[in-house]
Amino acid sequence: MVSRGVLIVGLMLLPLPLAAQSRICQIEQGRESDENARALLFSRHQCRASTIDLFRRLYNFNERHWDQGWGWDRCSANDSGFAFPRMVDAIYLIRNGIDQPNFGGWHDSVNYARVPTGQGRDASRRHSYRHEPQFTDKEMSNKAMTSHRGLLTTDRVEIKCDGFDMSPADIARALLHEAEHIINGSWHGTLHHRRSSRLCPDKECADRWHDHPVTDPSAPYAIRSTHSMYQIEAEFSCDISTFHADWVTWDVIEVAASTANSILTSNILNPPGWRCARPRPMHWPDGITLGDTGPTRPVSAR
Amino acid sequence: MSRIAVAVLYAVAGAAAIGESQRPISQYSNDSPVTQLDQALLGIQTSNRYDLAKRVQVLADLAKAHDVLPLMLAKYDATPETEYSARRLALGIIGELRDERALDMLVKILSSKLPPDDNDSESLRTGARAKEETVHMKATHAVGYLRSAQSRRVLLNTMRDHESYTVRAEAVSAYMWNSTDQSVAAQELLRVLPDSLQPVVTMPIFDRGMDRAAFDKALAEWRKRWSREEY
């Protein structure tokens, strides 16, 4: 009979992630819209070694977390079933998706790109955390991503396997959201959402909005002031929808305005008082119509 | 195969796929209208700012030659429920066609029940309910763009009856943006809307091409009237 102590020691000597090593986070492929978006993003970054190395370093992806079934070395247009290439797509969108020369949105790509980095350039907002993948334990959590920070905790954002099953734009805004949980947290933890009798009486689903001016096109507004989690999501989604770079295609931008407006109406305690993008059926520039369908309203403040 | 070789291979394949959707309409003329429509939709889905007008022209030409609306309605019906982007695209095109015959189907969509709450405690808006909400939002855009007395009534019903506050707010926005005289429309809505929706009526719209000074002015006015800790 093996004593309990021997058994525990024996278990401790086993190579720990035995089960984990055999698991692969395989994400469903084939949704046409997602595949189009990924083909586009791949055609932009093409998994260049320098790009991948930069992303791994800046956003704290460690090989020991991402190499067992998460696609650490899988980065081609055909590998979108793996988690890591999806992170590359999302981060590329954060870093390059906003129009720079004609900028007029809430923030530019340079500023968004710094938010989920382990080493922000602005010392007052310096933080350091990892991005780690995790298999989803449905009984333990129904969150696609979670942020962790604390005295006895490794500061990190965990992306669950299910969390990769999102469009590149959705993963991008979720990464920004989780980053602000950590940035706004204190030494003993991340900042939590609030309950709201109006928005969510049964759970924490709401943030405060911290107002700042609209960017002056000549001097993009740096993300130095406090931004709540949903605020950064709403601003990024609206910027992707309205001030996206020329190469970004319709399937990437089309839902972004709805996402921004959903957040503004459902997750903000003190709404900033604006809505994102004209509520036209297709988010097309003025002058583009399907034949003689009458005049369209010009873009106006209301 | 080296990573660079793989990259080149897929870049070429990707370009070929996108190139397929860029074929001029004349090359599809022997295809059925349904096939032509599918190609035109794929072209729009993968279009960027450079080629959007050209791709829309393909669809406009098709709409001149055929009665496209019934095809689009059938396409929406045939699209799997979880293909949210494809459904939104179909609704977007249906809306742009500005054909009153679409109204019954749009009303049916807006009257349908949303899936149950996603129970996503992080509320990242990635569950079935949040995605279906975006389809309903697109339906309000299509209704509003009809700009008829009947479509305005549908929007008013949506503001009053829809189960989602987000969709109700979108209906307010669509009503306002599609109104010829916005001050009259605002007065009309402020008379009938519940307190929770009233602040939405005069919210300015942030968009590319906006008059920045007008946006700032409208936002300042909105904040003077509505801004508070929580409403």
Short mmCIF file of C-alpha atoms in Angstrom, two decimals, chain A residues 6 34 52 58 100 104 118 134 136 155 194 215 222 225 258 274:
data_model
loop_
_atom_site.label_atom_id
_atom_site.label_comp_id
_atom_site.label_asym_id
_atom_site.label_seq_id
_atom_site.Cartn_x
_atom_site.Cartn_y
_atom_site.Cartn_z
CA VAL A 6 4.59 8.85 -1.22
CA ASP A 34 -14.11 35.41 -40.68
CA ILE A 52 5.91 37.90 -35.43
CA LEU A 58 5.96 43.51 -27.19
CA GLN A 100 -3.10 57.59 -40.07
CA GLY A 104 -9.74 62.18 -37.11
CA GLY A 118 3.78 44.68 -21.47
CA GLN A 134 -6.05 28.65 -21.43
CA THR A 136 -11.91 26.67 -21.10
CA ASP A 155 -0.07 39.51 -13.97
CA ARG A 194 -19.89 47.89 -11.69
CA THR A 215 -8.62 64.18 -31.39
CA ALA A 222 -2.61 60.08 -26.55
CA SER A 225 -5.84 59.69 -19.21
CA SER A 258 -23.01 48.44 -34.05
CA TRP A 274 -22.64 60.55 -29.01
#
